[in-house]
Structure formats: C-alpha cells, structure tokens
C-alpha cells in the first residue's frame, strides 16, 4: 500500500463504501457458499469461545486486517464516508500475533475477558480474479458483556473479506471492517471483529 | 502528617504556601472547593468525578474559558475547507476562509438554535442552515436569510450582529487552538514555561507536522477528569497497568524484573503552574532495543544519528538545528520529552514505539478528552507524522499509533478498561468520600546542567506533575 496523505476536508473516490465488487457471484445454497458460510460460523465460534490459537490458524500469513473510520458528510460527497486513511485496526499477521500473544499475559482490557456473541448475517459471496479466492461480504452484529454491567456494549459493521482455499479449507486473506458509528459507543476494540 | 506538610511546602509553586486562602466556591450542599481539592493534604475527593453541579461549573469556568485543541491546519488546507469539532459540549465549525485564516465559530444558528453544519468535514463557501435558510461565511459572518426583501431577521437588528459566535483562534505548530475567553490570557501565557519543551515536539522541522487522517473517536462512560488527571504525566501506572509492554519485550525488563529495573520510570518530569507537563526520558534506559547503543561521550549530532527522535529521519537532523536552539536540540538528543499533557484535556504521546520488524519510526499521537456530560467522555485520537517524512515512514507510523494508542491500541485499551470502573466507584455513598492521593512528592529540583525553565522533578517519577494539574484545576474553578 503506497501512502499519500489527504486532508480531512478533501473528498476522494477511495472513500466510497463499495460492498461486493466482483460480479462472478457464488450462488446462495451452492456447495462453496455453504462451506464458506460454515467457515464464518466456525470463526465466530472460535472468537466467542476465546480459542484464539484456533482463530490464528484460520488466518493467512499475508493478511491485511483493517477497520477504517467513518465520517459524516453531507451534500454531493455524502456517500464518501469511509476514510481509508485512518483506522481503528491496521494490522498484519505479525501485529495480530503480537495482540493475541499479549492476551495470554497481562492484557487487563480482556482479563477478565468480555463475553461476546458475534452474529454473522447477509452473507454474499463472489469469485475473485485469483482462482481459489472468494470475496465474502457479511454483516456483523457484536454484543459484548463486560464485568458485572447489565448493559451490553455493541456495534454493527460490514466485513469485506477475501477467503482463500487452502488444503481443502479456507483461510482469511484480508478483512476490511466497516463500522457504522463515526463515534464508537464501545470503550475499546480489545476484541476482534 | 508532619512529612506531608514539609513535602507540600517544598513542592507547591506558590511562595506563600502557609497562607492558603479559602476558596469562595461552595456547592449548594455547603461543600467547598477546599473539601474536594485538599491543598493541605494533597488529596482529591472521588466525588469530583460524579458531581453534576461541579460539572456545570467546570463547563463555564474551564471549558468556556481556557484554550482547547480542535485539530490541525493540515486537515483544512484549501479556502472553504471545514471540519466540525467540539469545545466540550459546544459544537464548532473550524473553517479556512478566503483570506487563508483559520476561523472557529459556534455551530449554532443564532435564529432558532439549529446546527448550521451537519457534516463533519468538507468544503463550502456558504454554510446554510437547513431549518430556515440563514446563511453564513466560513468566518461566521452572517450573509442573509432567504427572501431578502422581507428581512426575516427583522428591521431593527444590524446584520453584523447576526453572525455565528466567534472564538479566538491560535495556531501553534499547525495545531488549532481556540478559546471563548477573547480577552483572557494569550496562548503563550497559557503555555507558560512548558513551551520550551513543547517546541521540541511541534516546532522542530521546516514544514512541521501533518495529521495522517481524521481522528479516531470513541466514548467512555466516565468523567473527563478520570483520563484528565492521568494526562498530567502519570508515570507510575505504566509499570503495572501497562506491564504487557515489558512482557512483550518493548520496554526494558522482563515479566520477572519489571519492578527491579523499572524501565521508563527514571528521567526528568517537567511541569508548570498552568498544569501542563511532560516526561523526559532517556531512550537507552527506557527501551530494550536501545540498551546497548553506545551513547557515551558522543556529540549531540552523533547521538541524533545513532538514535533519531520519534518521527524524525537522519535527513531531517539539520532541520532540528535550524528550528530549535542548540540547547533544545541537545535535550532532544539526550533526554527527549515523550509523554505528557496540556491542561485541561490533552494527552501527548511522542514515543519511540519499537516495531515487531525491528524498526522504530515512532508514534506521534495527541488525544483530547472531550466532556459529554458528568459521566461520559469522548476520546479523540489525532495521529501525526512529519510532513517531510518518506511515505513508507508515514505508513509505519500510522500503524504504530493505531496498534498502540486509541481505539484498539494495546497500551490504551487497558486505560479504557480502568477509567469506567473508577467512575462506577465514585457513585457509592461511602466510596465517593474516598480520596485520590498525590502524596508521593519529590519537590522542584533543578538537575545539574539543565537548561529549560519550569518546575522540574528529576529521578523516579512521582505525583508532582499530576498534583500541579489539580492545582491548575483549583485555580480556574476558584477564579471569579
């Protein structure tokens, strides 16, 4: 990724949401669709059950994992609101390992751990140009219970993934998490989305 | 008790320490400011975190009075560019006008109180309220209302008086500061003695800093003073709350030797009566990866070559000498300011941030803790790089800052977990009477050969700078 700084005020075409880009759709209910959907459910379960090594095993070593910030815009640039110059997460494989390694020791933000439910819906899949890679767009609804608070923290997001077929399974090769809040209601992202 | 008194006299910046005047600020239930911020014993009642009446007084006496940080001018380079930010609960438009000036005006239509600007950023020559159509220039001046011949604003009121309310603006190293206290202290008076040290971070290169993207924003269920008092250079919490920095091999020490080696604890804390502070730390005594770098007997320039300050490249070293005094560069090369804060609600982290790939291009971040009611604060995280830094370095620095500070930062996600719990405690009938204690005081002491001014606390980090933060709080709250 080359880097060019853009001012906060400047509108630019990289800030459009996009969604599913490829038009080679994988039909809902097809074998590939079902297996990828199953993988998404397995991934959510690994994270919810805090089997963090199982989650790392589902990730490709060249992963790009980012959560751009959202901005409220009006007028002709109202749809250019995904700021891909600033992130809540900006990760590669090494930094994800650093984060998960930290969780094993004194990461007070997750000790005691959050009790999370990741609800994955609205899954749409298409073939990428690279054979064996699939563009997977899903909605995430995260409910997070902390300590003795009876009020859950929650957030919603769209995830734009690439899953790669490896040894009969699928590995996560990239994820862009597009959160819906411009000001997060959650006090940190100490959990993965 | 006797010891406390001696320490107190030693550290207090007022000369006449024994003749403390009682505050005239008394809450409705008879509680005085002196019962909340106890200058005799260096304690603060936990009640200050929840009290509604106190919160409203803070909004008037602190946030409507002092200088507040709103962003960076690199966010709005073109005429008409604007961003919308908050001065506590007052929403403002920060806009560049045709003459190139940066203006800050209240985002409240003087007609019926609607927000004039509903987006967070963009470019507009005219800001028109969507309710009744009143229109304003980027500098806040009133242009007119629709159906000009019918004078929706009436016949008797001069159009000149119908502009958006304007704040006084000051740019410092490109940072945009504003205040409603138009006749109040100048920005330099507000900064005081800390300016000498701040210049080493914000005014050291030819083209200055730029913001890498719009700030991260998230909310925490706690009072603004919970993170606020920590921004007064709380050094000591690093050893325990942020022990994962030692466990992960970033700072010196190991999981077993954290308290023996105490990395990052020894240095010089600098402060001033305005409540600002910075912790100046020698890199080789703080970070594991610099421990073996041979600094002994090296000149300033040689040291800068061996270990350039966070965010600076070797190519930029001559710029440091052009923009700073020799003494300032010397400090930057030996014991640079790294973390600290500006009163009331700014945290500064210009840190070395060693990377997993062995590099250390640093992380430059500023936060504001914006009050959103007695029990809510918005954490705004601004991430910077030097404008002249190479693209790859900016990319690395963005990643460093995101991974260590703000929303998901492995350092600050632990802070965000502590603060709301302190807030919960402050509500209990008994708990709210518990005091925060700032009784580990070193006292002002000038290290040998030290050049800068201000209140100086060499050695192991203590409570002095945070206590100065509370004294600055006391001063503003006490003012009539």
XYZ file of C-alpha atoms in Angstrom:
673
model
C 0.000 0.000 0.000
C 1.519 3.309 -1.036
C 0.807 6.200 1.233
C -0.451 9.628 0.307
C -1.780 11.939 2.972
C -5.159 13.512 2.270
C -6.709 16.301 4.244
C -9.774 15.609 6.381
C -11.802 18.046 4.291
C -10.896 16.653 0.850
C -13.428 14.276 -0.708
C -11.923 11.488 -2.773
C -13.123 8.402 -4.579
C -11.386 5.929 -2.247
C -13.895 6.826 0.452
C -16.899 5.108 -1.179
C -18.251 2.061 0.682
C -18.071 -0.336 -2.347
C -19.576 -3.612 -0.950
C -19.214 -6.656 -3.249
C -17.008 -5.791 -6.240
C -16.748 -8.980 -8.318
C -19.829 -9.919 -10.357
C -18.971 -13.619 -10.571
C -21.469 -14.490 -7.853
C -21.351 -17.716 -5.893
C -24.979 -18.774 -5.596
C -26.622 -18.900 -2.224
C -27.008 -22.548 -1.252
C -24.215 -23.792 -3.535
C -21.542 -26.046 -2.067
C -18.878 -23.322 -1.983
C -21.340 -20.859 -0.425
C -22.301 -23.345 2.260
C -18.711 -24.219 3.123
C -17.645 -20.591 3.377
C -20.709 -19.779 5.489
C -19.774 -22.681 7.755
C -16.230 -21.234 7.987
C -17.615 -17.831 9.051
C -19.672 -19.529 11.759
C -16.629 -21.527 12.891
C -14.562 -18.352 13.027
C -17.197 -16.538 15.114
C -17.348 -19.516 17.483
C -13.546 -19.616 17.860
C -13.519 -15.920 18.805
C -16.615 -16.088 21.048
C -15.198 -19.133 22.856
C -11.792 -17.398 23.069
C -9.994 -20.249 21.286
C -7.516 -17.693 19.997
C -4.999 -20.226 18.595
C -7.800 -21.772 16.524
C -8.568 -18.305 15.167
C -4.930 -17.627 14.265
C -4.871 -20.985 12.437
C -7.663 -19.676 10.179
C -5.597 -16.650 9.079
C -3.256 -16.406 6.082
C 0.243 -15.105 6.788
C -0.133 -12.274 4.251
C -3.338 -10.991 5.859
C -4.351 -7.327 5.777
C -6.812 -6.596 8.585
C -8.161 -3.039 8.753
C -11.077 -1.071 10.177
C -11.285 2.376 8.522
C -13.018 5.183 10.394
C -16.345 6.643 9.231
C -17.054 10.332 8.758
C -20.408 12.106 8.470
C -20.587 14.007 5.191
C -23.366 15.970 3.521
C -24.259 17.117 0.010
C -22.569 15.819 -3.140
C -19.965 13.906 -1.094
C -22.474 12.328 1.281
C -21.554 8.788 0.232
C -17.795 9.286 0.542
C -17.652 8.452 4.190
C -15.241 5.517 4.593
C -11.915 7.119 5.498
C -9.256 4.666 4.362
C -6.512 6.964 5.665
C -7.273 6.321 9.359
C -8.160 3.119 11.102
C -9.419 1.574 14.323
C -7.446 -1.549 13.340
C -4.456 -1.522 10.948
C -2.928 -4.978 11.187
C -0.788 -7.575 9.506
C -0.007 -11.142 10.584
C 2.838 -10.057 12.887
C 0.776 -7.454 14.702
C -2.172 -9.846 15.108
C 0.232 -12.357 16.692
C 1.517 -9.561 18.958
C -2.063 -8.810 20.011
C -3.043 -12.435 20.610
C 0.247 -13.115 22.409
C -0.473 -10.195 24.722
C -3.864 -11.708 25.579
C -2.084 -14.671 27.170
C -0.404 -12.375 29.723
C -1.299 -9.029 31.333
C -3.895 -7.654 28.947
C -6.198 -6.166 31.555
C -8.632 -4.966 28.882
C -9.552 -8.640 28.377
C -8.768 -10.017 31.842
C -11.443 -10.616 32.960
C -12.481 -11.318 29.374
C -15.539 -9.933 27.607
C -18.360 -12.360 26.904
C -19.053 -11.864 23.211
C -21.630 -13.014 20.663
C -20.795 -12.391 17.054
C -23.867 -12.627 14.820
C -22.947 -13.020 11.139
C -25.678 -12.456 8.527
C -26.383 -11.141 4.987
C -23.527 -13.171 3.559
C -22.822 -12.527 -0.138
C -20.026 -14.310 -1.973
C -18.321 -13.866 -5.355
C -15.236 -15.308 -7.066
C -12.075 -13.184 -7.097
C -9.840 -12.998 -10.178
C -7.265 -15.206 -8.436
C -8.574 -18.784 -8.657
C -9.490 -20.242 -5.274
C -10.073 -16.833 -3.677
C -13.517 -15.599 -2.737
C -14.812 -12.185 -1.898
C -17.115 -12.563 1.100
C -19.220 -9.671 2.363
C -21.080 -10.156 5.639
C -22.841 -8.132 8.312
C -21.523 -8.359 11.877
C -23.561 -7.650 14.973
C -21.403 -7.840 18.112
C -22.851 -7.987 21.620
C -20.217 -7.670 24.338
C -20.822 -8.173 28.050
C -18.230 -6.702 30.437
C -17.797 -7.455 34.134
C -20.965 -7.083 36.190
C -22.546 -4.486 33.917
C -26.082 -5.497 32.938
C -25.837 -3.305 29.826
C -24.030 -4.851 26.891
C -21.788 -2.829 24.639
C -22.498 -3.489 20.979
C -21.501 -2.490 17.498
C -22.510 -3.218 13.915
C -20.270 -3.458 10.874
C -19.947 -4.747 7.342
C -16.968 -7.022 6.764
C -15.419 -7.219 3.303
C -13.272 -10.364 3.360
C -11.180 -12.402 0.995
C -11.103 -16.105 1.898
C -8.546 -18.334 0.165
C -8.922 -22.048 -0.453
C -6.003 -23.839 1.291
C -5.738 -27.622 1.770
C -9.457 -28.206 1.412
C -10.369 -25.416 3.856
C -10.418 -21.624 3.748
C -8.046 -19.049 5.219
C -8.757 -15.369 5.795
C -6.517 -13.382 3.413
C -7.946 -9.915 4.022
C -10.667 -8.217 6.036
C -11.953 -4.678 5.891
C -14.286 -3.942 8.800
C -16.561 -1.014 8.016
C -18.060 0.073 11.330
C -21.264 2.092 11.213
C -20.517 4.540 14.021
C -18.423 7.646 13.372
C -18.030 7.861 17.167
C -17.755 4.380 18.651
C -20.022 3.615 21.596
C -17.661 0.838 22.710
C -14.872 1.888 25.062
C -12.207 -0.041 23.145
C -11.657 -2.631 20.440
C -9.823 -5.142 22.616
C -11.780 -7.881 20.800
C -11.502 -8.873 17.124
C -14.319 -8.107 14.714
C 1.422 14.142 58.692
C 4.486 16.180 59.501
C 6.313 14.756 56.468
C 3.390 15.589 54.230
C 3.468 19.203 55.299
C 7.170 19.523 54.592
C 6.778 17.916 51.188
C 3.831 20.114 50.478
C 5.718 23.316 51.155
C 8.648 22.075 49.151
C 6.646 21.296 46.027
C 3.981 23.968 45.988
C 4.579 26.589 43.353
C 3.062 29.361 45.411
C 5.628 31.091 47.598
C 3.235 31.804 50.410
C 2.225 28.207 50.981
C 1.213 28.517 54.597
C -1.309 31.260 53.996
C -3.741 29.404 51.765
C -6.819 31.467 51.088
C -10.084 29.560 51.379
C -11.989 29.198 48.126
C -15.216 31.135 47.677
C -16.592 28.305 45.544
C -19.216 26.496 47.625
C -21.655 23.936 46.195
C -25.362 24.005 47.054
C -24.962 21.429 49.846
C -22.276 23.528 51.535
C -19.289 21.586 50.193
C -16.410 23.921 49.417
C -13.833 23.514 46.641
C -11.359 23.088 49.515
C -13.274 19.987 50.683
C -12.861 18.496 47.197
C -9.313 19.511 46.262
C -7.486 19.395 49.588
C -4.382 21.515 49.224
C -3.200 20.856 52.782
C -3.023 17.084 52.399
C -2.642 16.683 48.609
C -5.837 14.706 48.171
C -8.860 14.950 45.877
C -12.277 13.623 46.808
C -13.606 10.936 44.446
C -16.866 12.891 44.478
C -15.406 15.333 41.915
C -15.933 12.641 39.270
C -19.716 12.411 39.618
C -20.993 15.726 40.956
C -23.425 17.313 38.459
C -23.214 20.811 39.914
C -19.430 20.731 39.768
C -19.577 19.527 36.149
C -21.675 22.512 35.068
C -19.281 24.871 36.850
C -16.342 23.202 35.078
C -18.004 23.796 31.719
C -18.262 27.515 32.470
C -15.047 28.092 34.394
C -12.711 25.784 32.476
C -14.055 24.759 29.061
C -15.665 28.101 28.195
C -12.522 29.910 29.397
C -9.263 28.172 28.583
C -7.591 27.250 25.272
C -8.817 23.991 23.721
C -7.334 21.833 20.938
C -9.570 21.318 17.892
C -7.392 19.753 15.209
C -4.562 20.541 12.805
C -4.446 23.006 9.945
C -3.326 20.242 7.544
C -6.934 18.999 7.787
C -8.266 22.115 6.059
C -5.613 23.285 3.530
C -7.947 24.985 0.985
C -10.175 28.075 1.346
C -13.676 26.881 2.245
C -12.376 23.641 3.841
C -14.002 22.946 7.172
C -14.142 20.403 9.991
C -16.664 20.266 12.813
C -15.323 19.668 16.319
C -16.366 20.043 19.954
C -15.295 22.511 22.625
C -16.703 20.359 25.446
C -20.442 20.270 24.652
C -20.264 23.291 22.350
C -20.108 22.171 18.723
C -17.989 24.431 16.484
C -17.134 24.885 12.813
C -13.393 25.150 12.134
C -13.087 26.665 8.656
C -10.497 28.269 6.411
C -11.770 31.497 4.890
C -10.836 33.071 1.521
C -8.017 35.052 3.149
C -6.405 31.798 4.313
C -7.191 32.353 8.008
C -8.498 29.582 10.264
C -11.765 30.560 11.961
C -13.665 28.872 14.780
C -17.366 29.682 15.179
C -20.184 28.191 17.216
C -22.225 25.727 15.150
C -25.492 27.136 16.460
C -27.740 29.213 14.224
C -28.482 32.490 16.015
C -32.017 32.351 14.533
C -33.555 29.225 16.169
C -30.604 27.267 17.552
C -30.225 24.584 14.844
C -26.801 23.254 13.855
C -25.730 25.124 10.741
C -23.263 22.476 9.623
C -24.403 18.839 9.827
C -21.406 17.125 8.247
C -18.050 16.537 9.941
C -15.873 17.805 7.091
C -15.977 19.218 3.586
C -15.597 22.392 1.557
C -18.209 25.149 1.468
C -18.140 28.826 0.576
C -21.508 29.279 2.272
C -22.883 27.426 5.275
C -26.671 27.492 5.087
C -28.868 26.315 7.939
C -31.338 23.690 6.667
C -34.106 24.919 9.011
C -34.961 28.457 7.836
C -32.086 29.044 5.444
C -29.935 31.597 7.244
C -26.518 31.650 5.582
C -23.007 32.268 6.910
C -19.494 32.636 5.546
C -16.630 30.294 6.655
C -15.537 33.041 9.090
C -19.002 33.010 10.705
C -20.258 36.305 9.242
C -23.986 36.463 8.504
C -24.721 36.728 4.776
C -28.500 36.877 4.877
C -31.771 34.984 5.094
C -33.964 33.836 2.162
C -36.401 36.343 0.647
C -34.038 39.219 1.381
C -36.722 41.901 0.713
C -38.831 40.545 3.608
C -35.985 40.758 6.160
C -36.524 37.516 8.091
C -34.068 38.821 10.660
C -36.183 41.907 11.339
C -35.680 45.583 10.670
C -34.101 46.668 13.906
C -31.137 44.316 14.224
C -27.886 45.071 12.422
C -26.846 42.161 10.168
C -23.299 42.472 11.526
C -24.503 41.256 14.924
C -26.154 38.128 13.493
C -23.037 36.131 12.693
C -22.139 32.851 14.394
C -20.454 33.400 17.747
C -16.698 33.511 17.137
C -13.925 32.063 19.268
C -10.368 33.412 19.426
C -8.005 31.189 17.426
C -4.297 30.471 17.757
C -2.187 28.165 15.604
C 0.747 26.504 17.324
C 2.901 24.203 15.194
C -0.169 23.897 12.960
C -2.329 22.734 15.875
C -5.597 24.651 16.010
C -6.415 26.021 19.461
C -9.424 28.187 20.317
C -10.931 29.891 23.341
C -14.167 31.751 24.124
C -12.238 33.950 26.543
C -11.466 36.599 23.944
C -9.916 38.995 26.471
C -8.254 36.239 28.502
C -4.643 35.026 28.624
C -2.759 34.796 25.327
C -1.784 31.371 24.058
C 1.829 31.914 25.146
C 0.633 32.855 28.640
C -1.493 29.691 28.641
C 1.520 27.530 27.658
C 3.933 29.178 30.082
C 7.294 27.530 30.748
C 6.281 24.284 29.036
C 6.618 25.965 25.613
C 10.399 25.417 25.531
C 9.784 21.649 25.717
C 6.663 21.548 23.517
C 8.592 23.344 20.750
C 10.899 20.303 20.627
C 7.893 18.226 19.547
C 5.733 20.580 17.490
C 8.039 23.249 16.062
C 11.218 21.376 15.179
C 11.093 20.924 11.383
C 10.825 23.239 8.373
C 7.409 22.046 7.216
C 6.028 20.771 10.512
C 3.585 18.002 11.271
C 0.565 16.777 9.390
C -2.409 14.763 10.530
C -2.433 11.378 8.769
C -6.229 11.164 8.681
C -9.329 12.304 10.582
C -9.138 11.433 14.299
C -10.420 8.194 15.837
C -13.381 8.960 18.086
C -14.951 6.772 20.771
C -16.802 7.275 24.034
C -16.108 6.073 27.552
C -18.587 6.007 30.436
C -16.537 8.176 32.777
C -15.975 11.798 33.767
C -13.430 13.775 31.705
C -11.189 14.206 34.753
C -10.582 10.458 35.109
C -8.399 10.402 31.971
C -7.648 14.115 32.536
C -5.683 13.708 35.759
C -3.743 10.823 34.187
C -2.705 13.157 31.344
C -0.862 15.182 33.999
C 2.043 12.755 33.413
C 1.082 9.739 35.496
C 4.315 7.811 35.002
C 3.924 5.237 37.711
C 0.874 3.421 36.261
C 2.968 2.183 33.336
C 4.738 -0.427 35.453
C 1.565 -2.269 36.406
C -1.273 -1.305 34.068
C 0.977 -1.430 31.004
C 3.167 -4.327 32.120
C 2.411 -6.062 28.810
C 4.917 -3.574 27.301
C 7.611 -5.198 29.421
C 6.302 -8.736 28.933
C 6.238 -8.205 25.181
C 9.871 -7.038 25.210
C 9.145 -3.462 24.090
C 10.415 -1.669 27.177
C 13.387 -2.827 29.228
C 12.950 -5.523 31.844
C 11.145 -8.861 31.722
C 7.972 -10.123 33.351
C 10.071 -11.089 36.382
C 12.204 -7.953 36.666
C 9.673 -5.185 35.970
C 9.798 -3.690 39.437
C 13.588 -4.127 39.819
C 14.518 -2.461 36.557
C 11.567 -0.036 36.463
C 12.045 0.936 32.791
C 10.737 4.377 31.863
C 10.429 5.457 35.483
C 13.657 7.462 35.822
C 14.014 10.745 33.971
C 13.037 14.375 34.451
C 9.357 15.308 34.757
C 8.758 18.943 33.778
C 5.689 20.954 34.635
C 4.362 24.464 35.188
C 1.706 26.236 37.208
C -0.700 26.170 34.243
C -0.984 22.398 34.854
C 0.887 21.186 31.766
C 3.624 18.568 31.983
C 5.991 16.337 30.045
C 8.058 13.302 30.963
C 11.581 13.493 29.533
C 13.174 10.074 29.257
C 16.488 8.692 28.091
C 15.706 6.175 25.372
C 18.510 3.795 26.325
C 17.121 3.445 29.836
C 13.564 3.001 28.624
C 13.562 0.668 25.631
C 15.163 -2.739 25.389
C 16.319 -2.306 21.788
C 18.376 0.817 22.586
C 20.002 -0.557 25.751
C 23.277 -1.457 24.001
C 23.623 1.590 21.757
C 26.989 3.243 22.638
C 25.947 6.830 23.511
C 28.754 7.537 25.981
C 30.861 10.580 25.045
C 29.007 11.236 21.792
C 28.233 14.735 20.488
C 24.653 15.927 20.013
C 24.822 15.322 16.274
C 26.338 11.863 16.714
C 23.648 10.921 19.185
C 20.947 12.113 16.798
C 22.499 9.954 14.079
C 22.539 6.919 16.373
C 19.028 7.412 17.653
C 16.853 9.955 15.863
C 13.879 11.244 17.883
C 10.489 9.624 17.164
C 9.145 10.728 13.787
C 12.459 12.219 12.576
C 14.722 10.816 9.857
C 18.506 11.244 9.644
C 17.946 13.515 6.632
C 15.837 15.846 8.800
C 18.508 16.338 11.511
C 19.784 19.655 10.007
C 16.199 20.974 10.250
C 16.295 20.472 14.013
C 19.294 22.781 14.288
C 17.564 25.350 12.072
C 14.319 25.446 14.051
C 15.423 24.892 17.652
C 18.112 26.340 19.900
C 21.250 24.294 20.432
C 20.127 23.532 23.980
C 16.761 22.299 22.757
C 18.378 20.011 20.170
C 20.751 18.752 22.825
C 17.829 17.783 25.028
C 16.070 16.105 22.110
C 19.237 14.068 21.523
C 19.716 13.009 25.137
C 16.523 13.116 27.159
C 13.604 13.956 24.852
C 10.081 14.765 26.086
C 7.942 11.713 25.294
C 4.634 11.722 27.095
C 2.649 14.338 28.956
C -0.300 16.619 28.637
C -1.685 20.110 28.352
C -4.315 21.172 30.874
C -7.235 20.552 30.837
C -7.803 17.645 28.466
C -4.893 16.907 26.121
C -2.590 13.897 26.266
C 0.663 13.866 24.294
C 2.459 10.666 23.264
C 5.517 11.181 21.039
C 7.062 7.791 21.640
C 9.751 5.564 20.144
C 7.369 2.616 19.510
C 9.757 -0.203 18.553
C 8.197 -2.459 15.893
C 7.976 -6.218 15.557
C 10.069 -5.923 12.354
C 12.934 -4.257 14.279
C 12.308 -0.698 13.063
C 11.427 2.251 15.269
C 9.985 5.109 13.310
C 7.978 6.165 16.349
C 4.372 7.064 17.027
C 3.117 10.624 17.370
C -0.346 10.935 18.889
C -2.396 13.571 20.685
C -5.681 12.891 22.433
C -8.388 15.200 23.658
C -10.804 14.004 26.339
C -13.963 15.898 25.460
C -16.622 16.125 28.219
C -20.054 14.856 27.182
C -21.900 15.091 30.483
C -20.747 14.280 34.033
C -20.486 10.549 33.261
C -19.338 10.488 29.644
C -16.209 11.488 27.766
C -15.268 11.329 24.095
C -11.739 10.143 23.399
C -10.455 11.839 20.223
C -7.170 10.429 18.925
C -5.122 12.539 16.477
C -2.270 10.689 14.728
C 0.619 12.636 13.181
C 3.780 12.363 11.124
C 6.291 14.956 9.979
C 5.144 16.336 6.616
C 8.606 15.737 5.138
C 8.853 12.124 6.282
C 9.025 9.493 3.498
C 5.755 7.771 2.567
C 6.796 4.400 3.975
C 7.664 6.008 7.296
C 4.254 7.675 7.481
C 2.658 4.319 6.742
C 4.687 2.668 9.539
C 3.922 5.458 11.979
C 0.201 5.250 11.315
C 0.345 1.532 12.021
C 2.421 2.054 15.193
C -0.029 4.600 16.551
C -3.134 2.555 15.714
C -1.612 -0.577 17.248
C -0.512 1.132 20.473
C -2.873 4.069 21.109
C -6.560 4.895 20.817
C -9.441 2.539 19.990
C -7.605 -0.765 19.720
C -4.136 0.308 20.906
C -2.591 -2.347 23.094
C -1.424 0.310 25.551
C -4.577 2.364 25.792
C -7.208 -0.364 25.656
C -6.067 -1.129 29.208
C -6.576 2.511 30.270
C -10.055 2.454 28.747
C -10.847 -0.567 30.914
C -9.784 1.075 34.190
C -11.407 4.511 33.878
C -15.090 3.435 33.736
C -14.566 1.269 36.827
C -13.184 4.209 38.838
C -16.266 6.108 37.678
C -18.592 3.381 38.960
C -16.855 3.508 42.340
C -17.296 7.267 42.584
C -21.074 6.821 42.875
C -21.169 4.927 46.166
C -22.312 6.897 49.243
C -19.204 5.762 51.097
C -16.895 5.348 48.101
C -17.309 8.932 46.936
C -15.669 10.065 50.172
C -12.511 8.121 49.327
C -9.703 10.401 48.179
C -7.261 10.244 45.292
C -3.830 10.661 46.854
C -0.955 12.701 45.459
C 1.327 12.465 48.461
C 4.397 10.943 46.826
C 6.080 14.253 46.083
C 9.626 14.914 45.025
C 9.628 18.686 45.077
C 11.025 21.072 42.464
C 14.746 20.493 41.967
C 16.944 21.723 39.125
C 19.206 18.950 37.792
C 22.805 19.951 37.200
C 23.331 21.431 33.750
C 19.582 21.580 32.968
C 18.716 24.450 30.644
C 14.904 24.748 30.374
C 12.643 26.578 32.815
C 9.597 25.308 34.652
C 9.002 23.104 37.666
C 11.468 20.228 37.458
C 11.269 16.812 39.082
C 14.322 14.643 38.366
C 14.667 10.996 39.337
C 11.906 8.450 39.810
C 8.547 9.755 38.577
C 6.278 10.936 41.412
C 2.929 12.686 41.867
C 4.201 16.282 41.496
C 3.064 16.891 37.909
C -0.387 15.425 38.494
C -0.761 17.467 41.655
C 0.132 20.570 39.630
C -2.677 19.532 37.253
C -5.122 19.612 40.178
C -3.760 22.973 41.383
C -4.375 24.402 37.896
C -7.893 22.950 38.129
C -8.311 24.569 41.536
C -7.117 27.940 40.239
C -9.601 28.048 37.350
C -12.503 26.768 39.452
C -11.696 29.250 42.204
C -11.496 32.228 39.836
C -14.487 34.562 39.994
